PDB file of N, CA and C in Angstrom:
ATOM      1  N   MET A 243     -33.412 -34.408  55.127  1.00 44.00           N
ATOM      2  CA  MET A 243     -34.624 -35.172  55.372  1.00 44.00           C
ATOM      3  C   MET A 243     -35.412 -34.675  56.563  1.00 44.00           C
ATOM      4  N   ASP A 244     -36.605 -34.576  56.436  1.00 45.00           N
ATOM      5  CA  ASP A 244     -37.520 -34.174  57.638  1.00 45.00           C
ATOM      6  C   ASP A 244     -37.585 -35.407  58.518  1.00 45.00           C
ATOM      7  N   VAL A 245     -37.825 -35.070  59.843  1.00 46.00           N
ATOM      8  CA  VAL A 245     -37.984 -36.150  60.806  1.00 46.00           C
ATOM      9  C   VAL A 245     -39.407 -36.086  61.361  1.00 46.00           C
ATOM     10  N   THR A 246     -40.049 -37.246  61.465  1.00 45.00           N
ATOM     11  CA  THR A 246     -41.402 -37.209  62.051  1.00 45.00           C
ATOM     12  C   THR A 246     -41.378 -36.832  63.481  1.00 45.00           C
ATOM     13  N   GLU A 247     -42.616 -36.531  64.037  1.00 48.00           N
ATOM     14  CA  GLU A 247     -42.739 -36.063  65.416  1.00 48.00           C
ATOM     15  C   GLU A 247     -42.075 -36.986  66.420  1.00 48.00           C
ATOM     16  N   ALA A 248     -42.143 -38.316  66.197  1.00 47.00           N
ATOM     17  CA  ALA A 248     -41.592 -39.241  67.167  1.00 47.00           C
ATOM     18  C   ALA A 248     -40.089 -39.164  67.125  1.00 47.00           C
ATOM     19  N   GLY A 249     -39.410 -38.534  66.183  1.00 53.00           N
ATOM     20  CA  GLY A 249     -37.989 -38.435  66.124  1.00 53.00           C
ATOM     21  C   GLY A 249     -37.353 -39.562  65.306  1.00 53.00           C
ATOM     22  N   THR A 250     -38.242 -40.238  64.516  1.00 58.00           N
ATOM     23  CA  THR A 250     -37.762 -41.240  63.622  1.00 58.00           C
ATOM     24  C   THR A 250     -38.130 -40.993  62.191  1.00 58.00           C
ATOM     25  N   ARG A 251     -37.527 -41.610  61.270  1.00 56.00           N
ATOM     26  CA  ARG A 251     -37.929 -41.423  59.882  1.00 56.00           C
ATOM     27  C   ARG A 251     -39.213 -42.198  59.568  1.00 56.00           C
ATOM     28  N   SER A 252     -39.961 -41.648  58.678  1.00 65.00           N
ATOM     29  CA  SER A 252     -41.124 -42.391  58.176  1.00 65.00           C
ATOM     30  C   SER A 252     -40.626 -43.481  57.283  1.00 65.00           C
ATOM     31  N   PRO A 253     -41.363 -44.578  57.120  1.00 66.00           N
ATOM     32  CA  PRO A 253     -40.969 -45.687  56.289  1.00 66.00           C
ATOM     33  C   PRO A 253     -40.524 -45.221  54.905  1.00 66.00           C
ATOM     34  N   LEU A 254     -41.293 -44.252  54.279  1.00 67.00           N
ATOM     35  CA  LEU A 254     -40.983 -43.806  52.936  1.00 67.00           C
ATOM     36  C   LEU A 254     -39.586 -43.170  52.891  1.00 67.00           C
ATOM     37  N   GLN A 255     -39.269 -42.326  54.006  1.00 65.00           N
ATOM     38  CA  GLN A 255     -38.076 -41.597  53.988  1.00 65.00           C
ATOM     39  C   GLN A 255     -36.918 -42.572  54.211  1.00 65.00           C
ATOM     40  N   SER A 256     -37.111 -43.607  55.020  1.00 62.00           N
ATOM     41  CA  SER A 256     -36.023 -44.573  55.176  1.00 62.00           C
ATOM     42  C   SER A 256     -35.788 -45.380  53.882  1.00 62.00           C
ATOM     43  N   VAL A 257     -36.838 -45.691  53.181  1.00 62.00           N
ATOM     44  CA  VAL A 257     -36.758 -46.383  51.943  1.00 62.00           C
ATOM     45  C   VAL A 257     -35.952 -45.491  50.919  1.00 62.00           C
ATOM     46  N   LEU A 258     -36.292 -44.297  50.861  1.00 60.00           N
ATOM     47  CA  LEU A 258     -35.581 -43.251  49.961  1.00 60.00           C
ATOM     48  C   LEU A 258     -34.201 -43.168  50.335  1.00 60.00           C
ATOM     49  N   CYS A 259     -33.846 -43.083  51.577  1.00 60.00           N
ATOM     50  CA  CYS A 259     -32.459 -42.953  52.020  1.00 60.00           C
ATOM     51  C   CYS A 259     -31.738 -44.269  51.669  1.00 60.00           C
ATOM     52  N   ARG A 260     -32.278 -45.351  51.921  1.00 58.00           N
ATOM     53  CA  ARG A 260     -31.677 -46.674  51.693  1.00 58.00           C
ATOM     54  C   ARG A 260     -31.419 -46.913  50.236  1.00 58.00           C
ATOM     55  N   SER A 261     -32.338 -46.422  49.399  1.00 53.00           N
ATOM     56  CA  SER A 261     -32.187 -46.714  47.975  1.00 53.00           C
ATOM     57  C   SER A 261     -31.386 -45.679  47.177  1.00 53.00           C
ATOM     58  N   THR A 262     -30.908 -44.654  47.837  1.00 57.00           N
ATOM     59  CA  THR A 262     -30.114 -43.643  47.098  1.00 57.00           C
ATOM     60  C   THR A 262     -28.870 -44.181  46.367  1.00 57.00           C
ATOM     61  N   ALA A 263     -28.176 -45.012  47.158  1.00 54.00           N
ATOM     62  CA  ALA A 263     -27.018 -45.744  46.472  1.00 54.00           C
ATOM     63  C   ALA A 263     -27.423 -46.552  45.313  1.00 54.00           C
ATOM     64  N   GLU A 264     -28.527 -47.310  45.500  1.00 51.00           N
ATOM     65  CA  GLU A 264     -28.995 -48.189  44.484  1.00 51.00           C
ATOM     66  C   GLU A 264     -29.382 -47.380  43.259  1.00 51.00           C
ATOM     67  N   GLN A 265     -30.001 -46.195  43.446  1.00 52.00           N
ATOM     68  CA  GLN A 265     -30.479 -45.385  42.301  1.00 52.00           C
ATOM     69  C   GLN A 265     -29.283 -44.959  41.464  1.00 52.00           C
ATOM     70  N   SER A 266     -28.187 -44.646  42.054  1.00 63.00           N
ATOM     71  CA  SER A 266     -27.051 -44.257  41.244  1.00 63.00           C
ATOM     72  C   SER A 266     -26.478 -45.408  40.360  1.00 63.00           C
ATOM     73  N   ILE A 267     -26.710 -46.620  40.882  1.00 67.00           N
ATOM     74  CA  ILE A 267     -26.303 -47.839  40.055  1.00 67.00           C
ATOM     75  C   ILE A 267     -27.364 -48.153  38.993  1.00 67.00           C
ATOM     76  N   ASN A 268     -28.608 -48.312  39.459  1.00 76.00           N
ATOM     77  CA  ASN A 268     -29.644 -48.655  38.578  1.00 76.00           C
ATOM     78  C   ASN A 268     -30.965 -48.028  39.002  1.00 76.00           C
ATOM     79  N   PRO A 269     -31.228 -46.922  38.448  1.00 77.00           N
ATOM     80  CA  PRO A 269     -32.475 -46.178  38.876  1.00 77.00           C
ATOM     81  C   PRO A 269     -33.771 -46.959  38.660  1.00 77.00           C
ATOM     82  N   ILE A 270     -33.835 -47.702  37.544  1.00 82.00           N
ATOM     83  CA  ILE A 270     -35.104 -48.421  37.215  1.00 82.00           C
ATOM     84  C   ILE A 270     -35.310 -49.554  38.321  1.00 82.00           C
ATOM     85  N   ALA A 271     -34.285 -50.250  38.708  1.00 83.00           N
ATOM     86  CA  ALA A 271     -34.387 -51.252  39.671  1.00 83.00           C
ATOM     87  C   ALA A 271     -34.802 -50.623  41.061  1.00 83.00           C
ATOM     88  N   ALA A 272     -34.276 -49.484  41.342  1.00 82.00           N
ATOM     89  CA  ALA A 272     -34.604 -48.813  42.580  1.00 82.00           C
ATOM     90  C   ALA A 272     -36.050 -48.342  42.561  1.00 82.00           C
ATOM     91  N   ILE A 273     -36.561 -47.908  41.480  1.00 87.00           N
ATOM     92  CA  ILE A 273     -37.992 -47.510  41.368  1.00 87.00           C
ATOM     93  C   ILE A 273     -38.896 -48.751  41.548  1.00 87.00           C
ATOM     94  N   PHE A 274     -38.505 -49.781  40.917  1.00 90.00           N
ATOM     95  CA  PHE A 274     -39.322 -51.066  41.078  1.00 90.00           C
ATOM     96  C   PHE A 274     -39.269 -51.521  42.530  1.00 90.00           C
ATOM     97  N   LYS A 275     -38.143 -51.364  43.229  1.00 90.00           N
ATOM     98  CA  LYS A 275     -38.098 -51.690  44.589  1.00 90.00           C
ATOM     99  C   LYS A 275     -39.025 -50.853  45.498  1.00 90.00           C
ATOM    100  N   LEU A 276     -38.978 -49.460  45.204  1.00 92.00           N
ATOM    101  CA  LEU A 276     -39.876 -48.509  45.958  1.00 92.00           C
ATOM    102  C   LEU A 276     -41.319 -48.974  45.750  1.00 92.00           C
ATOM    103  N   VAL A 277     -41.699 -49.309  44.450  1.00 94.00           N
ATOM    104  CA  VAL A 277     -43.092 -49.728  44.259  1.00 94.00           C
ATOM    105  C   VAL A 277     -43.435 -51.057  44.992  1.00 94.00           C
ATOM    106  N   GLU A 278     -42.422 -51.965  44.928  1.00 94.00           N
ATOM    107  CA  GLU A 278     -42.693 -53.293  45.683  1.00 94.00           C
ATOM    108  C   GLU A 278     -42.821 -53.057  47.132  1.00 94.00           C
ATOM    109  N   ASP A 279     -41.989 -52.185  47.726  1.00 93.00           N
ATOM    110  CA  ASP A 279     -42.037 -51.914  49.190  1.00 93.00           C
ATOM    111  C   ASP A 279     -43.432 -51.206  49.512  1.00 93.00           C
ATOM    112  N   ALA A 280     -43.842 -50.266  48.586  1.00 94.00           N
ATOM    113  CA  ALA A 280     -45.099 -49.617  48.880  1.00 94.00           C
ATOM    114  C   ALA A 280     -46.277 -50.562  48.780  1.00 94.00           C
ATOM    115  N   ILE A 281     -46.244 -51.502  47.807  1.00 95.00           N
ATOM    116  CA  ILE A 281     -47.293 -52.459  47.740  1.00 95.00           C
ATOM    117  C   ILE A 281     -47.328 -53.353  48.945  1.00 95.00           C
ATOM    118  N   GLN A 282     -46.223 -53.743  49.454  1.00 94.00           N
ATOM    119  CA  GLN A 282     -46.087 -54.593  50.651  1.00 94.00           C
ATOM    120  C   GLN A 282     -46.688 -53.866  51.837  1.00 94.00           C
ATOM    121  N   ASN A 283     -46.299 -52.588  51.966  1.00 93.00           N
ATOM    122  CA  ASN A 283     -46.769 -51.744  53.120  1.00 93.00           C
ATOM    123  C   ASN A 283     -48.229 -51.575  53.015  1.00 93.00           C
ATOM    124  N   LEU A 284     -48.774 -51.377  51.849  1.00 94.00           N
ATOM    125  CA  LEU A 284     -50.215 -51.196  51.628  1.00 94.00           C
ATOM    126  C   LEU A 284     -50.976 -52.440  51.978  1.00 94.00           C
ATOM    127  N   SER A 285     -50.475 -53.590  51.464  1.00 93.00           N
ATOM    128  CA  SER A 285     -51.182 -54.861  51.747  1.00 93.00           C
ATOM    129  C   SER A 285     -51.101 -55.172  53.250  1.00 93.00           C
ATOM    130  N   LEU A 286     -50.066 -54.826  53.917  1.00 91.00           N
ATOM    131  CA  LEU A 286     -49.974 -55.089  55.348  1.00 91.00           C
ATOM    132  C   LEU A 286     -51.003 -54.165  56.136  1.00 91.00           C
ATOM    133  N   ALA A 287     -51.078 -52.937  55.652  1.00 90.00           N
ATOM    134  CA  ALA A 287     -52.032 -51.995  56.239  1.00 90.00           C
ATOM    135  C   ALA A 287     -53.428 -52.492  56.114  1.00 90.00           C
ATOM    136  N   ILE A 288     -53.746 -52.979  54.895  1.00 91.00           N
ATOM    137  CA  ILE A 288     -55.084 -53.489  54.611  1.00 91.00           C
ATOM    138  C   ILE A 288     -55.337 -54.785  55.491  1.00 91.00           C
ATOM    139  N   ALA A 289     -54.346 -55.649  55.656  1.00 89.00           N
ATOM    140  CA  ALA A 289     -54.541 -56.797  56.451  1.00 89.00           C
ATOM    141  C   ALA A 289     -54.775 -56.436  57.962  1.00 89.00           C
ATOM    142  N   LEU A 290     -54.061 -55.471  58.373  1.00 88.00           N
ATOM    143  CA  LEU A 290     -54.217 -55.041  59.754  1.00 88.00           C
ATOM    144  C   LEU A 290     -55.569 -54.390  59.964  1.00 88.00           C
ATOM    145  N   THR A 291     -56.005 -53.602  58.981  1.00 89.00           N
ATOM    146  CA  THR A 291     -57.245 -52.946  59.130  1.00 89.00           C
ATOM    147  C   THR A 291     -58.416 -53.923  59.104  1.00 89.00           C
ATOM    148  N   SER A 292     -58.319 -54.931  58.159  1.00 88.00           N
ATOM    149  CA  SER A 292     -59.415 -55.908  58.072  1.00 88.00           C
ATOM    150  C   SER A 292     -59.439 -56.758  59.296  1.00 88.00           C
ATOM    151  N   ALA A 293     -58.251 -57.019  59.873  1.00 84.00           N
ATOM    152  CA  ALA A 293     -58.247 -57.861  61.075  1.00 84.00           C
ATOM    153  C   ALA A 293     -58.842 -57.055  62.229  1.00 84.00           C
ATOM    154  N   GLY A 294     -58.677 -55.707  62.252  1.00 82.00           N
ATOM    155  CA  GLY A 294     -59.315 -54.883  63.273  1.00 82.00           C
ATOM    156  C   GLY A 294     -60.847 -54.852  63.118  1.00 82.00           C
ATOM    157  N   TRP A 295     -61.289 -54.808  61.873  1.00 76.00           N
ATOM    158  CA  TRP A 295     -62.789 -54.764  61.595  1.00 76.00           C
ATOM    159  C   TRP A 295     -63.364 -56.096  62.044  1.00 76.00           C
ATOM    160  N   GLN A 296     -62.741 -57.183  61.958  1.00 73.00           N
ATOM    161  CA  GLN A 296     -63.286 -58.464  62.240  1.00 73.00           C
ATOM    162  C   GLN A 296     -63.601 -58.693  63.671  1.00 73.00           C
ATOM    163  N   LYS A 297     -62.918 -57.986  64.534  1.00 64.00           N
ATOM    164  CA  LYS A 297     -63.053 -58.160  66.046  1.00 64.00           C
ATOM    165  C   LYS A 297     -64.352 -57.729  66.498  1.00 64.00           C
TER     166      LYS A 297
END
């Protein structure tokens, strides 16, 4: 795994690492979990951006 400039994993990389064990058990559930996490991260980013625009 590549490491970001700050020396920590990106959120996507940590999700991928965390779900590797889950994928061997149930790959479909792991994919849904990745999608769910991505949607949550996206909605959080949108919320933070819109909060910044309102100031």
